Amino acid sequence: VHAGAQEPLAKIPVSREFMSRFDFDISLARIGQSDPRFTWDGRARGDIDLLDYVKGRASLLAEYGVIAGSQLRPFDPNQGNYTFEGSSSLRFRKTEFAGVFHHLSRPLGDRATSPTIAANTLGARVMRSFALRNWRLNTRADIGTVVRKRFLDYSWTSGLHVAARKPVSPSVGLFVRSDIENFGVDRAIANRGSQTGG
């Protein structure tokens, strides 16, 4: 998914900067259901602005997501989701426009060899940051066309992402995030409608 990736910057650098921003996170959550194939959902992600050239920036995102069950052993990784994304942007006044290449692959792990599910998407991104009273709103809209796929019926993707942040003290802040994504389906491959989640 694209959720949680690049956001607009509240403050634009005044000169070129190398590695001007980097965000890393790791999460692990227990899945609340009884199927032994799906017990844990883990993610590790790095999102880096490699170069900010003032008029825009070049960014790279890499994420690994794992679904683990308890079918063969207590912690049994059976699905790995790899995401790689590169983008380059231009700023026009307070709005940032970016071209994006997004790769997603979903191989099975610790199981008999099976074809890798994968998709490459070329798209566009628009980002803008707003001040609203004591809140900072970061908005991002994405749209892309799937240019290559294996064992997937997606034909295009779109998304709207909003993050609101408010400082409570110099070292504490409050944030709220909303993500909505839609995946268009190639009807020649699958007899189903577009898939929407949030």
Coordinates of N, CA and C in Angstrom, one line a residue, residues 56-189:
G56 N 12.3 20.9 -5.6 CA 11.7 19.6 -5.4 C 12.6 18.7 -4.7
R57 N 12.3 17.4 -4.7 CA 13.2 16.4 -4.0 C 13.1 15.1 -4.7
A58 N 14.1 14.3 -4.5 CA 14.2 12.9 -5.0 C 14.1 12.0 -3.7
S59 N 13.1 11.1 -3.7 CA 12.9 10.3 -2.5 C 12.9 8.8 -2.8
L60 N 13.1 8.0 -1.8 CA 13.1 6.5 -1.9 C 12.4 5.9 -0.7
L61 N 11.5 5.0 -0.9 CA 10.9 4.3 0.1 C 11.1 2.8 -0.1
A62 N 11.4 2.1 1.0 CA 11.5 0.6 1.0 C 10.8 0.1 2.2
E63 N 10.0 -1.0 2.0 CA 9.2 -1.5 3.1 C 9.1 -3.0 3.0
Y64 N 9.3 -3.7 4.1 CA 9.0 -5.2 4.1 C 7.9 -5.4 5.1
G65 N 6.9 -6.1 4.7 CA 5.8 -6.5 5.6 C 5.8 -8.1 5.6
V66 N 5.5 -8.6 6.8 CA 5.5 -10.1 6.9 C 4.1 -10.5 7.6
I67 N 3.5 -11.5 7.1 CA 2.4 -12.1 7.7 C 2.9 -13.4 8.3
A68 N 2.7 -13.6 9.6 CA 3.2 -14.9 10.2 C 2.0 -15.5 10.9
G69 N 2.0 -16.9 10.9 CA 1.0 -17.6 11.5 C 1.6 -18.5 12.6
S70 N 0.9 -19.5 13.0 CA 1.4 -20.5 14.0 C 1.0 -21.9 13.5
Q71 N 1.0 -22.1 12.2 CA 0.6 -23.3 11.5 C 1.7 -24.4 11.6
L72 N 3.0 -24.1 11.4 CA 4.1 -25.0 11.4 C 4.9 -24.9 12.7
R73 N 5.0 -23.7 13.2 CA 5.8 -23.4 14.4 C 5.1 -22.1 15.1
P74 N 5.5 -21.8 16.3 CA 4.9 -20.6 17.0 C 4.9 -19.3 16.2
F75 N 6.0 -19.0 15.5 CA 6.1 -17.9 14.7 C 6.5 -18.3 13.3
D76 N 5.6 -18.4 12.4 CA 5.7 -19.0 11.1 C 5.5 -18.0 9.9
P77 N 6.5 -17.3 9.5 CA 6.3 -16.4 8.4 C 5.9 -17.1 7.1
N78 N 4.8 -16.7 6.6 CA 4.3 -17.4 5.4 C 4.0 -16.5 4.2
Q79 N 4.0 -15.2 4.4 CA 3.9 -14.2 3.3 C 4.8 -13.0 3.6
G80 N 5.5 -12.6 2.5 CA 6.4 -11.4 2.6 C 5.9 -10.4 1.5
N81 N 5.7 -9.2 2.0 CA 5.3 -8.1 1.0 C 6.5 -7.1 0.9
Y82 N 7.0 -7.0 -0.3 CA 8.1 -6.0 -0.5 C 7.6 -4.9 -1.3
T83 N 7.9 -3.7 -0.8 CA 7.5 -2.4 -1.6 C 8.8 -1.6 -1.8
F84 N 9.0 -1.1 -3.0 CA 10.1 -0.2 -3.3 C 9.4 0.9 -4.1
E85 N 9.8 2.2 -3.8 CA 9.2 3.3 -4.4 C 10.2 4.4 -4.6
G86 N 10.3 4.9 -5.8 CA 11.1 6.1 -6.1 C 10.3 7.2 -6.6
S87 N 10.6 8.5 -6.2 CA 9.8 9.6 -6.7 C 10.7 10.8 -6.9
S88 N 10.3 11.7 -7.7 CA 11.0 13.0 -8.0 C 9.9 14.0 -8.1
S89 N 10.1 15.2 -7.5 CA 9.0 16.2 -7.4 C 9.5 17.6 -7.8
L90 N 8.5 18.4 -8.1 CA 8.7 19.8 -8.3 C 7.7 20.6 -7.5
R91 N 8.2 21.7 -6.9 CA 7.3 22.5 -6.0 C 6.8 23.7 -6.8
F92 N 5.6 24.0 -6.7 CA 5.0 25.2 -7.4 C 4.2 25.9 -6.3
R93 N 4.7 27.1 -5.9 CA 4.1 27.8 -4.8 C 4.1 26.9 -3.6
K94 N 2.9 26.6 -3.0 CA 2.8 25.8 -1.8 C 2.4 24.3 -2.1
T95 N 2.4 24.0 -3.4 CA 2.0 22.6 -3.8 C 3.2 21.9 -4.4
E96 N 3.3 20.6 -4.1 CA 4.4 19.7 -4.6 C 3.8 18.7 -5.5
F97 N 4.3 18.6 -6.7 CA 3.9 17.6 -7.7 C 5.0 16.6 -7.9
A98 N 4.7 15.3 -7.9 CA 5.8 14.3 -8.1 C 5.4 13.2 -9.1
G99 N 6.4 12.7 -9.8 CA 6.2 11.5 -10.6 C 6.7 10.3 -9.7
V100 N 6.0 9.2 -9.8 CA 6.3 8.1 -8.8 C 6.4 6.7 -9.6
F101 N 7.4 5.9 -9.2 CA 7.4 4.5 -9.6 C 7.3 3.7 -8.4
H102 N 6.3 2.8 -8.4 CA 6.0 2.0 -7.2 C 6.0 0.5 -7.6
H103 N 6.8 -0.3 -6.9 CA 6.9 -1.8 -7.1 C 6.4 -2.5 -5.8
L104 N 5.5 -3.5 -6.0 CA 5.0 -4.3 -5.0 C 5.1 -5.8 -5.4
S105 N 5.7 -6.6 -4.5 CA 5.7 -8.1 -4.7 C 5.3 -8.8 -3.4
R106 N 4.6 -9.9 -3.6 CA 4.1 -10.7 -2.5 C 4.4 -12.2 -2.6
P107 N 5.6 -12.6 -2.3 CA 5.9 -14.0 -2.4 C 5.5 -14.7 -1.1
L108 N 5.2 -16.0 -1.3 CA 5.0 -16.9 -0.1 C 6.3 -17.3 0.5
G109 N 6.4 -17.5 1.8 CA 7.6 -18.0 2.4 C 7.4 -19.3 3.1
D110 N 8.5 -20.1 3.3 CA 8.4 -21.4 3.9 C 7.3 -22.3 3.4
R111 N 7.0 -22.2 2.1 CA 6.0 -23.0 1.5 C 6.5 -23.5 0.1
A112 N 5.8 -24.4 -0.5 CA 6.2 -24.8 -1.8 C 6.3 -23.6 -2.7
T113 N 7.3 -23.7 -3.6 CA 7.5 -22.6 -4.6 C 6.3 -22.3 -5.4
S114 N 5.9 -21.0 -5.4 CA 4.7 -20.6 -6.2 C 5.1 -19.3 -6.9
P115 N 4.3 -19.0 -8.0 CA 4.6 -17.7 -8.7 C 4.5 -16.5 -7.8
T116 N 5.4 -15.5 -8.0 CA 5.3 -14.3 -7.2 C 4.3 -13.4 -7.7
I117 N 3.5 -12.8 -6.8 CA 2.5 -11.8 -7.1 C 3.2 -10.5 -7.1
A118 N 3.1 -9.7 -8.2 CA 3.8 -8.5 -8.3 C 3.1 -7.5 -9.2
A119 N 3.4 -6.2 -9.0 CA 2.9 -5.1 -9.8 C 3.8 -3.9 -9.8
N120 N 4.0 -3.3 -11.0 CA 4.7 -2.1 -11.1 C 3.7 -1.0 -11.5
T121 N 3.8 0.1 -10.9 CA 2.9 1.2 -11.1 C 3.6 2.5 -11.4
L122 N 3.2 3.2 -12.4 CA 3.7 4.6 -12.7 C 2.6 5.6 -12.4
G123 N 2.9 6.6 -11.6 CA 1.8 7.5 -11.2 C 2.3 8.9 -10.9
A124 N 1.3 9.7 -10.4 CA 1.5 11.1 -10.1 C 1.0 11.3 -8.7
R125 N 1.7 12.2 -8.0 CA 1.3 12.5 -6.6 C 1.3 14.1 -6.4
V126 N 0.3 14.5 -5.7 CA 0.2 15.9 -5.3 C 0.1 16.1 -3.8
M127 N 1.0 17.0 -3.3 CA 1.0 17.1 -1.8 C 1.0 18.6 -1.4
R128 N 0.3 18.8 -0.3 CA 0.3 20.2 0.2 C 0.1 20.2 1.7
S129 N 0.7 21.2 2.4 CA 0.6 21.3 3.8 C -0.1 22.5 4.2
F130 N -1.1 22.4 5.1 CA -1.9 23.6 5.5 C -1.8 23.8 7.0
A131 N -1.9 25.1 7.5 CA -2.0 25.4 8.9 C -3.5 25.7 9.2
L132 N -4.0 25.1 10.2 CA -5.4 25.3 10.6 C -5.4 25.4 12.1
R133 N -5.5 26.7 12.6 CA -5.5 27.0 14.0 C -4.1 26.4 14.5
N134 N -4.2 25.5 15.5 CA -3.0 24.9 16.1 C -2.6 23.6 15.4
W135 N -3.3 23.3 14.4 CA -3.0 22.0 13.7 C -2.3 22.2 12.4
R136 N -1.5 21.2 12.0 CA -0.8 21.2 10.7 C -1.4 20.0 10.0
L137 N -2.0 20.3 8.8 CA -2.6 19.3 8.0 C -1.7 19.0 6.8
N138 N -1.3 17.7 6.6 CA -0.5 17.3 5.5 C -1.4 16.4 4.6
T139 N -1.6 16.8 3.4 CA -2.5 16.1 2.5 C -1.7 15.6 1.3
R140 N -2.1 14.4 0.8 CA -1.5 13.8 -0.3 C -2.5 13.0 -1.2
A141 N -2.5 13.2 -2.5 CA -3.4 12.5 -3.4 C -2.5 11.7 -4.4
D142 N -2.8 10.5 -4.7 CA -2.0 9.6 -5.6 C -2.9 9.1 -6.6
I143 N -2.4 8.9 -7.9 CA -3.1 8.2 -8.9 C -2.0 7.5 -9.8
G144 N -2.3 6.3 -10.2 CA -1.3 5.6 -11.0 C -1.9 4.5 -11.9
T145 N -1.2 4.2 -12.9 CA -1.6 3.1 -13.8 C -0.6 1.9 -13.6
V146 N -1.1 0.7 -13.6 CA -0.3 -0.5 -13.4 C 0.2 -0.8 -14.8
V147 N 1.6 -0.7 -14.9 CA 2.2 -0.9 -16.2 C 2.7 -2.4 -16.4
R148 N 2.8 -3.1 -15.3 CA 3.2 -4.5 -15.4 C 2.7 -5.2 -14.2
K149 N 2.2 -6.4 -14.4 CA 1.7 -7.2 -13.3 C 1.8 -8.7 -13.5
R150 N 1.9 -9.4 -12.4 CA 1.9 -10.9 -12.4 C 0.9 -11.4 -11.4
F151 N -0.1 -12.1 -11.8 CA -1.1 -12.8 -11.0 C -1.8 -11.8 -10.1
L152 N -2.0 -10.6 -10.7 CA -2.9 -9.5 -10.0 C -3.8 -9.0 -11.1
D153 N -5.0 -8.6 -10.7 CA -6.0 -8.0 -11.7 C -6.1 -6.5 -11.6
Y154 N -5.2 -5.8 -10.8 CA -5.2 -4.4 -10.7 C -4.9 -3.7 -12.0
S155 N -5.6 -2.6 -12.4 CA -5.2 -1.9 -13.6 C -4.8 -0.4 -13.3
W156 N -5.3 0.1 -12.2 CA -4.9 1.4 -11.7 C -5.1 1.6 -10.2
T157 N -4.5 2.6 -9.6 CA -4.6 2.8 -8.2 C -4.8 4.3 -7.9
S158 N -5.5 4.6 -6.8 CA -5.6 6.0 -6.4 C -5.7 6.0 -4.9
G159 N -5.4 7.1 -4.3 CA -5.4 7.2 -2.8 C -5.5 8.7 -2.4
L160 N -6.1 8.9 -1.2 CA -6.1 10.2 -0.5 C -5.7 9.9 0.9
H161 N -4.7 10.7 1.4 CA -4.1 10.5 2.7 C -4.0 11.9 3.4
V162 N -4.5 11.9 4.6 CA -4.5 13.2 5.4 C -3.9 12.9 6.8
A163 N -2.9 13.7 7.2 CA -2.4 13.5 8.6 C -2.5 14.9 9.2
A164 N -3.0 14.9 10.4 CA -3.2 16.2 11.2 C -2.3 16.1 12.5
R165 N -1.5 17.1 12.7 CA -0.6 17.1 13.9 C -0.8 18.4 14.7
K166 N -0.7 18.2 16.0 CA -0.8 19.4 16.9 C 0.2 19.2 18.0
P167 N 1.1 20.2 18.2 CA 2.0 20.1 19.4 C 1.3 20.3 20.7
V168 N 1.6 19.5 21.7 CA 1.0 19.6 23.0 C 2.0 20.3 23.9
S169 N 3.3 19.9 23.7 CA 4.4 20.5 24.5 C 5.6 20.4 23.6
P170 N 6.7 21.0 24.0 CA 7.9 20.9 23.2 C 8.4 19.5 22.8
S171 N 8.0 18.5 23.6 CA 8.4 17.1 23.3 C 7.3 16.1 23.0
V172 N 6.0 16.6 23.1 CA 4.9 15.7 22.9 C 3.9 16.3 21.8
G173 N 3.4 15.5 21.0 CA 2.4 15.9 20.0 C 1.3 15.0 19.8
L174 N 0.2 15.4 19.2 CA -1.0 14.6 19.0 C -1.1 14.5 17.5
F175 N -1.4 13.3 16.9 CA -1.6 13.2 15.5 C -2.8 12.3 15.2
V176 N -3.5 12.6 14.1 CA -4.6 11.8 13.6 C -4.3 11.5 12.1
R177 N -4.6 10.3 11.6 CA -4.2 10.0 10.2 C -5.4 9.3 9.6
S178 N -5.7 9.6 8.3 CA -6.7 8.9 7.6 C -6.2 8.6 6.2
D179 N -6.4 7.3 5.8 CA -6.0 6.9 4.5 C -7.1 6.1 3.8
I180 N -7.3 6.5 2.5 CA -8.3 5.8 1.7 C -7.7 5.4 0.4
E181 N -7.8 4.2 0.0 CA -7.2 3.7 -1.3 C -8.2 3.0 -2.1
N182 N -8.0 3.1 -3.4 CA -8.9 2.4 -4.4 C -8.1 1.7 -5.4
F183 N -8.4 0.5 -5.8 CA -7.7 -0.3 -6.8 C -8.6 -0.7 -7.9
G184 N -8.4 -0.1 -9.1 CA -9.3 -0.5 -10.2 C -8.9 -1.9 -10.7
V185 N -9.9 -2.6 -11.1 CA -9.7 -4.0 -11.5 C -9.9 -4.2 -13.0
D186 N -9.0 -5.0 -13.6 CA -9.1 -5.3 -15.1 C -10.2 -6.4 -15.2
R187 N -11.3 -6.0 -15.8 CA -12.5 -6.9 -15.9 C -12.2 -8.1 -16.8
A188 N -11.2 -7.9 -17.7 CA -10.8 -9.0 -18.6 C -10.1 -10.2 -17.8
I189 N -9.6 -9.9 -16.6 CA -9.0 -10.9 -15.8 C -9.9 -11.4 -14.7

